[in-house]
Coordinates of C-alpha atoms (C1' of nucleotides) in Angstrom, one line a residue:
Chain V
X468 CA 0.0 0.0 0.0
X469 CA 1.3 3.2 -0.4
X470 CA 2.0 5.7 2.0
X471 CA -1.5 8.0 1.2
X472 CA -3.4 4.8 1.8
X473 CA -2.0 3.8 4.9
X474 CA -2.5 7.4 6.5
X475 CA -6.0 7.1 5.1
X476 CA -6.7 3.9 7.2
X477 CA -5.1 5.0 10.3
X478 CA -7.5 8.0 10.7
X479 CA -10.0 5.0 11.0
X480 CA -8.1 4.4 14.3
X481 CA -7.5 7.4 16.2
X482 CA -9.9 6.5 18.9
X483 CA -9.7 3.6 21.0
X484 CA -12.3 1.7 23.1
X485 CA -11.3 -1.3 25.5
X486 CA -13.9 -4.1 25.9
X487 CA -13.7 -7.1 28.8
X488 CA -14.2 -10.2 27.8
X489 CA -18.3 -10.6 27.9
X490 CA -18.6 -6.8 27.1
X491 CA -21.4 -6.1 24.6
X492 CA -20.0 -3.6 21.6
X493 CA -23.3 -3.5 19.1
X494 CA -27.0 -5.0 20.0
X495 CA -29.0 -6.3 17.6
X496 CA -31.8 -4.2 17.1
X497 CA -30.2 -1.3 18.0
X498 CA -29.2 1.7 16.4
X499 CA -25.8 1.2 14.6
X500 CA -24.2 4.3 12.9
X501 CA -20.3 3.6 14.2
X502 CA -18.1 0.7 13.1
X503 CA -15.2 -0.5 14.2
X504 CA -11.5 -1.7 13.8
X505 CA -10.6 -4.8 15.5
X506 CA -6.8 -4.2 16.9
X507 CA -6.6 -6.6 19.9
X508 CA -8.6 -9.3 20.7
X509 CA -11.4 -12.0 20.0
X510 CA -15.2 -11.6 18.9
X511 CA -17.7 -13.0 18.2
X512 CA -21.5 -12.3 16.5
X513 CA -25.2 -13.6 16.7
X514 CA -28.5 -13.6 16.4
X515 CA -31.0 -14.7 19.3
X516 CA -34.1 -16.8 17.6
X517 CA -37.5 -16.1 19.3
X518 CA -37.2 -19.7 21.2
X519 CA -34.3 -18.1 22.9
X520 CA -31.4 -20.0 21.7
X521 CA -28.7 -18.8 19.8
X522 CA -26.6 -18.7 16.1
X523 CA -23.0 -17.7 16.6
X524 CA -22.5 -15.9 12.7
X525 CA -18.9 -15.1 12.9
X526 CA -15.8 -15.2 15.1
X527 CA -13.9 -11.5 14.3
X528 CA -9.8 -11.6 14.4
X529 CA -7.8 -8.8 14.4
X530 CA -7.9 -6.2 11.7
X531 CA -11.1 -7.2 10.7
X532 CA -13.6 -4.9 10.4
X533 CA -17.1 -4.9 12.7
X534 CA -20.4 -4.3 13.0
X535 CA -20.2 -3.4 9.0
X536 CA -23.9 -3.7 8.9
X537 CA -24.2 -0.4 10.3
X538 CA -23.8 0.9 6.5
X539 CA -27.1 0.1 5.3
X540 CA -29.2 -1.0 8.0
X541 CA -30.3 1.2 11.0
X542 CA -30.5 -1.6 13.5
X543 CA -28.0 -4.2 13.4
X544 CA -29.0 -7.6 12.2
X545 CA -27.0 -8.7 15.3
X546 CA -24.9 -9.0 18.6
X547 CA -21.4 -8.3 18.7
X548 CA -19.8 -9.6 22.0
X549 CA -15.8 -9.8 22.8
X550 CA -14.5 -13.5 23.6
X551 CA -11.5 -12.0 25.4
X552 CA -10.4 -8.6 26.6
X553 CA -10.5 -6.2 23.4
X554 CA -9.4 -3.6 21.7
X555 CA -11.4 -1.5 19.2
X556 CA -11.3 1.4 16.9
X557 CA -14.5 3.1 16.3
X558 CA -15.0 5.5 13.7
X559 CA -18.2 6.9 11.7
X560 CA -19.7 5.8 8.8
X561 CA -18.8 8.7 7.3
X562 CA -15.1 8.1 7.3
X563 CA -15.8 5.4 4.5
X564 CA -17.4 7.9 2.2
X565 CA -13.6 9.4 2.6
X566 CA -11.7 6.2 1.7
X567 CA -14.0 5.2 -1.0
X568 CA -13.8 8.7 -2.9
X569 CA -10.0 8.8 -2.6
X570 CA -8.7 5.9 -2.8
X571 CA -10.3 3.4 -5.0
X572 CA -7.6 0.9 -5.1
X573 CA -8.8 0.7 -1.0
X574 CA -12.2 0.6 -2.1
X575 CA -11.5 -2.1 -4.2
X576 CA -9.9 -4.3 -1.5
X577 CA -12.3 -3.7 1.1
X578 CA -14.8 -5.4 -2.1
X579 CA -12.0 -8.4 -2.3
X580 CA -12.3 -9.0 1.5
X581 CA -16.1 -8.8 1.8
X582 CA -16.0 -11.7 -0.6
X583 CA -13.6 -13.9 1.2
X584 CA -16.1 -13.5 4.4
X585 CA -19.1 -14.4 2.4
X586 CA -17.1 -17.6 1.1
X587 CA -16.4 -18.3 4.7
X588 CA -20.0 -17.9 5.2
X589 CA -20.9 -20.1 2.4
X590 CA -18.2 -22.9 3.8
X591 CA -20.2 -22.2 7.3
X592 CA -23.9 -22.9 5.5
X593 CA -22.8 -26.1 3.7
X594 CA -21.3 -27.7 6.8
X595 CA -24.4 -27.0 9.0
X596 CA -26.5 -28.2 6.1
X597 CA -24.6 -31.0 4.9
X598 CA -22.0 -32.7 7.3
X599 CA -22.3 -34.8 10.5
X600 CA -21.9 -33.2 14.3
X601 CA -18.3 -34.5 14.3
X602 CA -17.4 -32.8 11.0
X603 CA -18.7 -29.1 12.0
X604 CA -16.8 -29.5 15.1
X605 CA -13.7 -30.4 13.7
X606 CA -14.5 -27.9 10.9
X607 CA -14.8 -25.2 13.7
X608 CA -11.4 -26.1 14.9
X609 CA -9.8 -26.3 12.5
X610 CA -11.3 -22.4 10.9
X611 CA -10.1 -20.8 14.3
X612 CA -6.6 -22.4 14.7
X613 CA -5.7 -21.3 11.1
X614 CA -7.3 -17.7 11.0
X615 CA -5.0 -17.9 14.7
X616 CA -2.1 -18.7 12.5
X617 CA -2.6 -15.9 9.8
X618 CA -1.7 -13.8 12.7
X619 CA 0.3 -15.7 14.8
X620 CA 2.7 -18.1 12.6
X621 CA 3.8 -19.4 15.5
X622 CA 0.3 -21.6 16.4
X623 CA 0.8 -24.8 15.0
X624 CA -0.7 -28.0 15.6
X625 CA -1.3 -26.9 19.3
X626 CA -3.7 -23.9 20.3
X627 CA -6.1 -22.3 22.6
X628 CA -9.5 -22.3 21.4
X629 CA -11.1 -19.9 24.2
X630 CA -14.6 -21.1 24.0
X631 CA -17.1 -23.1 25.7
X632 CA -19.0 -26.0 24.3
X633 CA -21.5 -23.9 24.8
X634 CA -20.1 -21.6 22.0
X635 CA -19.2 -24.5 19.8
X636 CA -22.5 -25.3 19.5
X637 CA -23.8 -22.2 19.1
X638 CA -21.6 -22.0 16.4
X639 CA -22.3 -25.1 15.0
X640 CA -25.8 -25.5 15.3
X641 CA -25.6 -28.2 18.1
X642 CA -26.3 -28.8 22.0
X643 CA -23.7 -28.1 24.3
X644 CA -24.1 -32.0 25.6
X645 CA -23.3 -33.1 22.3
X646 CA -20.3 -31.3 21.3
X647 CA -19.0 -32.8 24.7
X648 CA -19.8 -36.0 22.8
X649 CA -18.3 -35.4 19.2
X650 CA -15.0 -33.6 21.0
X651 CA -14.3 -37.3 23.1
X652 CA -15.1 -39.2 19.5
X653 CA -12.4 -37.3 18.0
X654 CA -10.1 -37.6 20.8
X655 CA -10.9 -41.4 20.9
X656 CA -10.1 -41.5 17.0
X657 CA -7.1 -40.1 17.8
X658 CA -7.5 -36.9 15.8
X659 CA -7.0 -34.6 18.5
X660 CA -6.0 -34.1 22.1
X661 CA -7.2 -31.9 24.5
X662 CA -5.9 -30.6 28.2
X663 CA -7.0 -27.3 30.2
X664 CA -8.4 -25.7 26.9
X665 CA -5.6 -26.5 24.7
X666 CA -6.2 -28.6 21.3
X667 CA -3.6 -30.5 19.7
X668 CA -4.1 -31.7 16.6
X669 CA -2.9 -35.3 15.9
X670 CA -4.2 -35.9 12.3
X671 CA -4.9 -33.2 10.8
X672 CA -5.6 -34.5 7.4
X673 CA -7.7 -37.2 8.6
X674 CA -9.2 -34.0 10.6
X675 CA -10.0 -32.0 6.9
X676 CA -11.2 -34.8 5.5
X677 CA -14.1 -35.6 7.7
X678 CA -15.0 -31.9 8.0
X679 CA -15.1 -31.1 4.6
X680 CA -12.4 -28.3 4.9
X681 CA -11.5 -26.3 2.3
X682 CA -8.6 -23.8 2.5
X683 CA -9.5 -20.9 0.9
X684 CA -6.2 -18.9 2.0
X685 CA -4.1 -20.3 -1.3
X686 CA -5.8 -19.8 -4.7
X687 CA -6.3 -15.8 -4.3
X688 CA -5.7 -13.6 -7.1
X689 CA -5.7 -9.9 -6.5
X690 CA -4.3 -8.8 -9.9
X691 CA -7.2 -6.9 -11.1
X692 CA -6.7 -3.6 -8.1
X693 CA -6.6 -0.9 -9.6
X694 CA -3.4 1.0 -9.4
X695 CA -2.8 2.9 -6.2
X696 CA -4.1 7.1 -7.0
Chain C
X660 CA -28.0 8.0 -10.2
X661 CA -25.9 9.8 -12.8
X662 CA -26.0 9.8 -16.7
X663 CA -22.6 8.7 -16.2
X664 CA -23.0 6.2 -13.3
X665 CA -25.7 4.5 -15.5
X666 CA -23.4 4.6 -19.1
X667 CA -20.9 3.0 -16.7
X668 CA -23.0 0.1 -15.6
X669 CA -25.1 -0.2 -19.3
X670 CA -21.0 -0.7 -20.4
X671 CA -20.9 -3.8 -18.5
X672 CA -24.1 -5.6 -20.3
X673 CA -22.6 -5.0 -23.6
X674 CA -22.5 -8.7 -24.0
X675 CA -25.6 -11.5 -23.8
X676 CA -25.3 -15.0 -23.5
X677 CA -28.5 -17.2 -23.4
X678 CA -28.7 -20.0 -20.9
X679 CA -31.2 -23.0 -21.0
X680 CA -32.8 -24.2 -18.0
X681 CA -29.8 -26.5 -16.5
X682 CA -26.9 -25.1 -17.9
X683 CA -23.9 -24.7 -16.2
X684 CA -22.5 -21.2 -16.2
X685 CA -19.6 -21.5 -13.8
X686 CA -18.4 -24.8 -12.7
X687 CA -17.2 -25.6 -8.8
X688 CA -13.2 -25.7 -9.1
X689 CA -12.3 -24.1 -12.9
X690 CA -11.2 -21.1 -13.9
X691 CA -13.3 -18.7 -13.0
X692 CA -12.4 -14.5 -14.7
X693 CA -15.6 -13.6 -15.7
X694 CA -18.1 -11.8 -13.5
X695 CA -22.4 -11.3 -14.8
X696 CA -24.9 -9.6 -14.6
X697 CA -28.4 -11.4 -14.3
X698 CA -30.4 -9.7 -17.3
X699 CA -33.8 -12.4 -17.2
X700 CA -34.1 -15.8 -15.5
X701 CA -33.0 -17.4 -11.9
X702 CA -30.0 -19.3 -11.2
X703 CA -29.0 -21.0 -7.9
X704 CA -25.5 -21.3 -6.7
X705 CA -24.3 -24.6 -4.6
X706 CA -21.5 -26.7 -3.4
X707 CA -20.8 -30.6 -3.7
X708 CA -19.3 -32.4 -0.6
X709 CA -17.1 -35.6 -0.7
X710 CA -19.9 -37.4 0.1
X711 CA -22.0 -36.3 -2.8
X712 CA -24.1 -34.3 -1.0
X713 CA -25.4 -30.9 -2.5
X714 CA -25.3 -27.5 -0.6
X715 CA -27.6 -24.6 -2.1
X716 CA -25.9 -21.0 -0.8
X717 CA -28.1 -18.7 -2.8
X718 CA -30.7 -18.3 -5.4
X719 CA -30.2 -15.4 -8.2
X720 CA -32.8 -13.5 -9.3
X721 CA -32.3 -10.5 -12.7
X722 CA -30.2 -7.5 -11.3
X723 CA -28.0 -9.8 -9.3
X724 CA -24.1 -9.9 -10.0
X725 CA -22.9 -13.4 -10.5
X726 CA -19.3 -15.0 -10.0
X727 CA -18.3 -12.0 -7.9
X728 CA -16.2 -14.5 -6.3
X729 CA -14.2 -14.4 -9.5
X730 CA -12.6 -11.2 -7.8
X731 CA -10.7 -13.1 -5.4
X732 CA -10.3 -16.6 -6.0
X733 CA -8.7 -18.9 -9.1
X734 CA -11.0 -21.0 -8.8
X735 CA -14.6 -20.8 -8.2
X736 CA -15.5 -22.0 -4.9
X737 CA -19.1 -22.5 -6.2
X738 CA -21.3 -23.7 -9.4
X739 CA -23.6 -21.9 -10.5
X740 CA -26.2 -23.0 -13.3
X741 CA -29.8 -21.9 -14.6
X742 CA -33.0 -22.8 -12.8
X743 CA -35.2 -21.3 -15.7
X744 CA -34.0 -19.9 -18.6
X745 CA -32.1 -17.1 -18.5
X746 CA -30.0 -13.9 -20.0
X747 CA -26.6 -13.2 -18.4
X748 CA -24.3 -10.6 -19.5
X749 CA -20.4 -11.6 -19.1
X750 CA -18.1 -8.5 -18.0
X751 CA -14.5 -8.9 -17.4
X752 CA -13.1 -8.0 -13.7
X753 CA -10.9 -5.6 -15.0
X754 CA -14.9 -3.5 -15.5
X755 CA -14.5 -3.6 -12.1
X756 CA -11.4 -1.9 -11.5
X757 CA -12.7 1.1 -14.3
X758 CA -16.2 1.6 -12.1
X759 CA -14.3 1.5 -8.7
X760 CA -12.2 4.0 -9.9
X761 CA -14.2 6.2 -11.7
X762 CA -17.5 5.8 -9.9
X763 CA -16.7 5.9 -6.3
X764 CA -20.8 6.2 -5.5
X765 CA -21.1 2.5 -7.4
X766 CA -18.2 1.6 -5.5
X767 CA -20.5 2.1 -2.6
X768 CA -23.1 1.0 -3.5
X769 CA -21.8 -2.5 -4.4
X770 CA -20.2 -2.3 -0.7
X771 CA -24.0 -2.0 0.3
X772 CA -25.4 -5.0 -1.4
X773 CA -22.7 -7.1 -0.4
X774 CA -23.7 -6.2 2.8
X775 CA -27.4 -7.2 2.3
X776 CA -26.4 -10.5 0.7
X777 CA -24.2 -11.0 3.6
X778 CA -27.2 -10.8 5.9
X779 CA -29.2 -12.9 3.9
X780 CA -26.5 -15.4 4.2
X781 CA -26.1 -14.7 8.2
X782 CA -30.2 -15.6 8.1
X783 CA -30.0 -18.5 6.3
X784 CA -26.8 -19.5 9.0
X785 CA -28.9 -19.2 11.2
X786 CA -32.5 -21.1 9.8
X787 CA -30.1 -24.2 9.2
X788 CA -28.4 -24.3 12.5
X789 CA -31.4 -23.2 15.1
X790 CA -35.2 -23.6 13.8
X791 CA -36.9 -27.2 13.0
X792 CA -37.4 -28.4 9.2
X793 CA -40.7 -27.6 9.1
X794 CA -39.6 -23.3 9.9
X795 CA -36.9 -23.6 7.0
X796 CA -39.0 -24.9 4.5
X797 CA -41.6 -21.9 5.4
X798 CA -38.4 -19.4 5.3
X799 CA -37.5 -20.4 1.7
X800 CA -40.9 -20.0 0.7
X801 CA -40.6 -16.5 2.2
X802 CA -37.8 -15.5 1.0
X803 CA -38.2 -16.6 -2.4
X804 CA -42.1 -15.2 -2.3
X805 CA -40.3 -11.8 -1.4
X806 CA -37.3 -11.6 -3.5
X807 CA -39.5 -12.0 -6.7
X808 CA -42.1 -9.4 -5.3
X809 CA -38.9 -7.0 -5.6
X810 CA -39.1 -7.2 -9.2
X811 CA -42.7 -7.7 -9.9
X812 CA -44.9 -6.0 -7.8
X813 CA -47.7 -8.0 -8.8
X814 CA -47.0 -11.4 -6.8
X815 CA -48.8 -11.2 -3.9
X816 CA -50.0 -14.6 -1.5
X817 CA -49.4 -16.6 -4.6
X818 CA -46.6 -17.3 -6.5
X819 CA -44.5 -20.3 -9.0
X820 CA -41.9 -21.6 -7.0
X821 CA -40.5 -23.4 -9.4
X822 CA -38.1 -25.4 -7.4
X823 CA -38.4 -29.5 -6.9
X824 CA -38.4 -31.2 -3.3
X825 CA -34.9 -31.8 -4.1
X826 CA -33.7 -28.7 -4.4
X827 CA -35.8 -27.4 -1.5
X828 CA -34.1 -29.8 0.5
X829 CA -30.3 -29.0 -0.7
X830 CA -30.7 -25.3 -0.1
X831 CA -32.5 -26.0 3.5
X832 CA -30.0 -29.0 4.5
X833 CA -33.0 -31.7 4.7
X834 CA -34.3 -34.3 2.7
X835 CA -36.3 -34.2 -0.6
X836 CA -38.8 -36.8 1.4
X837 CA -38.5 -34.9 4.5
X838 CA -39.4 -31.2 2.4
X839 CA -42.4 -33.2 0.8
X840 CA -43.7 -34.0 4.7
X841 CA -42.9 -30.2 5.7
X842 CA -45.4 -29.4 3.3
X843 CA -47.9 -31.4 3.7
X844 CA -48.0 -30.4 7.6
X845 CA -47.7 -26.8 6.8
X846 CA -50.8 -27.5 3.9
X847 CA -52.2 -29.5 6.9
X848 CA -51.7 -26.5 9.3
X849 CA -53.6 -24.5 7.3
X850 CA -50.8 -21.8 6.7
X851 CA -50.5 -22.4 2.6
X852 CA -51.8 -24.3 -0.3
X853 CA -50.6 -25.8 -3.2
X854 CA -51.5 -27.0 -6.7
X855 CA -49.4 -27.6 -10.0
X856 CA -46.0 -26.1 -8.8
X857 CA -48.2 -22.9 -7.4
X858 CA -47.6 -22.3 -3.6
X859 CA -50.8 -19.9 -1.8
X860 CA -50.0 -18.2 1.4
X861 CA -53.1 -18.9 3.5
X862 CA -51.4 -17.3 6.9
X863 CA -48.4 -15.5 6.2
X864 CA -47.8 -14.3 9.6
X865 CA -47.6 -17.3 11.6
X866 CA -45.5 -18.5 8.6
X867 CA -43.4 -16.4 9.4
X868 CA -43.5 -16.7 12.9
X869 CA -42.4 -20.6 13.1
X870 CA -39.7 -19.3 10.3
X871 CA -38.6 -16.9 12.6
X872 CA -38.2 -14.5 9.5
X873 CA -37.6 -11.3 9.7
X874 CA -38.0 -8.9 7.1
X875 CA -34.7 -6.7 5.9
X876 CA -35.3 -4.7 3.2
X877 CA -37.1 -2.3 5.5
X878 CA -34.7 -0.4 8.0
X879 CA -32.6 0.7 5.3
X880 CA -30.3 3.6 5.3
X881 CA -27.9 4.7 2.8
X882 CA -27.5 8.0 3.7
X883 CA -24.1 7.9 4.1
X884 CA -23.1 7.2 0.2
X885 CA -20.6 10.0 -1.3
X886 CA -21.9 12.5 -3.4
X887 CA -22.0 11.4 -7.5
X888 CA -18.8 12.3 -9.0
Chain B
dC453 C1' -15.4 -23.1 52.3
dG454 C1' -18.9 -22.7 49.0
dC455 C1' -20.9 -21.1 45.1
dA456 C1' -21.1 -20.5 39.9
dG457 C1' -20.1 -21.9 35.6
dC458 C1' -18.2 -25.4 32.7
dT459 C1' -17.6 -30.3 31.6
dT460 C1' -18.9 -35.0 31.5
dT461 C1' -21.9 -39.0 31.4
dG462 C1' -26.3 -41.8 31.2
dA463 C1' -31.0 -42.9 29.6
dG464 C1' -34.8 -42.1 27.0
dA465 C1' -37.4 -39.3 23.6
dT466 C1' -37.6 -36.9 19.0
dC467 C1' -36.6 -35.4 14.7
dG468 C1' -35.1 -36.3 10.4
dT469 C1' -33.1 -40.0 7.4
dT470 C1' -32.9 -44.1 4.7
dC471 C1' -34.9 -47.5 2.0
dA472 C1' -38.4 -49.1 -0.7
dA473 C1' -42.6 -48.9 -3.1
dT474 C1' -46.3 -46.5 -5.7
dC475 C1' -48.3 -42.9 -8.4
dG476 C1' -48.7 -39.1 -11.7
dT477 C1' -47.1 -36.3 -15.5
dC478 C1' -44.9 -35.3 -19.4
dG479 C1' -42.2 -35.9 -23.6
dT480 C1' -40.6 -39.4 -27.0
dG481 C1' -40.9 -42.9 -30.4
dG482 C1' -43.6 -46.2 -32.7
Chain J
dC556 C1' -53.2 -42.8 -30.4
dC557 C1' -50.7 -45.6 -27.3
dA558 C1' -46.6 -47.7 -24.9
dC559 C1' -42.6 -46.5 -22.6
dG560 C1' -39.3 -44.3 -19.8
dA561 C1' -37.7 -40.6 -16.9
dC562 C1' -38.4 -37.7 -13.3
dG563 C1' -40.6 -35.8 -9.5
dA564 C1' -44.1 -36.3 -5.7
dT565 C1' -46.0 -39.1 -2.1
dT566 C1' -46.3 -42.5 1.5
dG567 C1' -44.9 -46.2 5.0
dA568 C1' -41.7 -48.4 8.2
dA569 C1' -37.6 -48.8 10.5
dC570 C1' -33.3 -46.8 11.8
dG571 C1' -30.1 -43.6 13.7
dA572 C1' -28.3 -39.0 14.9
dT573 C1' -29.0 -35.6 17.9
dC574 C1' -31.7 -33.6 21.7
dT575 C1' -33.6 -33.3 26.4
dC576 C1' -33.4 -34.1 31.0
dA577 C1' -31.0 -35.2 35.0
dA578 C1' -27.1 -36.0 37.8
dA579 C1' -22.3 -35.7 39.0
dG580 C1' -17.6 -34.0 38.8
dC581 C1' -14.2 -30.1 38.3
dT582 C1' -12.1 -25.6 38.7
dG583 C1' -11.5 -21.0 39.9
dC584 C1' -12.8 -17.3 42.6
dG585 C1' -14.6 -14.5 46.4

DNA sequence: CGCAGCTTTGAGATCGTTCAATCGTCGTGG
DNA sequence: CCACGACGATTGAACGATCTCAAAGCTGCG
């Protein structure tokens, strides 16, 4: 990027705001009108059904951007909620008219990024439609540990998830109980092994196979950005 | 919009290719380079699993941009192929990079839709993971009744779905014997009708109720795009 | 020490699938 | 005009995956 673009993104992250873990940043239903800059930390979003349970949508990494909704719809669509102590970067609306006017090339990555996140959406919607309570566990496992590693290249096999069965299921469209269940099958296959909140992989092919996993991180092609202004 | 923002899109449906019902326009896994626009017709786009299995993500109706994913990936991560017959109009990605940099309002506004479609995908996440078979098949109805009543204004409880059992069931993650049930307990319920491939809306609202639907394209705000170059 | 929240395990109930058979419709070829 | 075949819709019966309910066990924290 050049050095215009870069000083056009950091004015998205003049202000700071700290979160706790369990700290509620948006509410869905309510008035949106700021997003945000993930610098530190761990998200997550959802929706709450009428019945009362809960769809985890997304798990939000840092530089990521949140609560993007707020650029067409008044009231979010849903709950953002930090997993672990935050920090974010606020900033109007109004600051992407800014970026969009003056720096297309910007423009046009923040278009190639949206579409990675709706592929990792569609990944998302085929597992809960199509695969087995084992697979969208080990599918969720294995999604977090490698967007870890994009920042962290040190994660390896070895990682901490930082969620409760409770989430997993959320996230994957099961009970609590029965994540408990599909996380001792794959230890008793041998694909994994867990202690204090720490997964190891042991096979991590075998692991891909049975979740239908897909990397989407190889086979990108950017080469049609326009040229920096 | 503009004189000019409109030549700039009319540039990109220069082009017309004809599709029959069942033709493939981009296959899962090729080369993908060209982006569409969807002039007539409705296409779906899905996934295959390992196992054979078939994953709907989306449905396309006229106005839609297909292959967007050609942006990013190689590859396409999805097929996509007509349900009716249809009139797509190939542009190449480097269109893109001449809109974004010329038309920083479309720019915008393509940020917005991909917003939308994002939280039609976040629903549907949500349909397949938390409500009961008999609530997705009544939020596919919905959503398709809707989408088409976008375009013509004259659909009201009654409507062609023009879908089979099959396909109901690979875009809701169920059975095609298990859809057929659904709707013979929802005709049972009293809450629609059907005859020859034409689906009547006897109770829309406790339809949408047990679909825990909710309705997006009201509570939209796009007050922030820039100003028309 | 004692609570609160998370994990683990068992038993039985439910929902959705699988397998298999029948029926209807429509287009094709004779 | 009719027979045939393909495909989709429909229905039944049995099976299996996942859920629900309930009861412990574990861990960290005030």
């Amino acid at each position: 990027m050049t050095e215009a673009e870069h000083r056009s993104l950091e004015r998205l992250e003049v202000r700071q705001r700290q979160l706790r873990r369990g700290a509620v940043l948006v509410r869905e239903n309510e008035g949106a009108g700021e997003l945000y800059v993930l610098k530190r930390g761990m998200l997550m979003s959802y929706v709450l059904l009428d019945d009362g349970s809960r769809q985890i949508l997304r798990f939000h990494f840092p530089g990521d951007m949140l609560a993007v909704s707020g650029l067409v719809y008044r009231r979010s669509p849903e709950t953002v909620v930090a997993l672990t102590d935050t920090v974010v970067c606020p900033f109007d609306r109004a600051e992407m008219t800014g970026i969009v006017t003056e720096h297309p090339r910007l423009a046009a990555i923040i278009m190639a990024v949206n579409q990675m996140e709706r592929v990792a959406l569609t990944d998302r919607l085929a597992a809960l439609g199509r695969t087995s309570a084992k697979g969208r566990v080990a599918a969720l496992l294995l999604e977090i540990r490698n967007r870890m590693r994009v920042l962290d290249k040190g994660i390896d096999g070895t990682f901490t998830l930082g969620l409760t069965q409770e989430e997993i299921g959320d996230a994957t469209g099961l009970t609590a109980v029965h994540v408990n269940r599909m996380l001792r099958q794959l230890e008793d296959d041998g694909l994994l092994s867990r202690e204090a909140g720490r997964v190891t992989f042991l096979n991590e092919g075998a692991l891909a196979r049975m979740a239908n996993y897909t990397d989407r991180f190889s086979g990108i092609d950017l080469s049609w950005l326009p040229a920096a202004r």
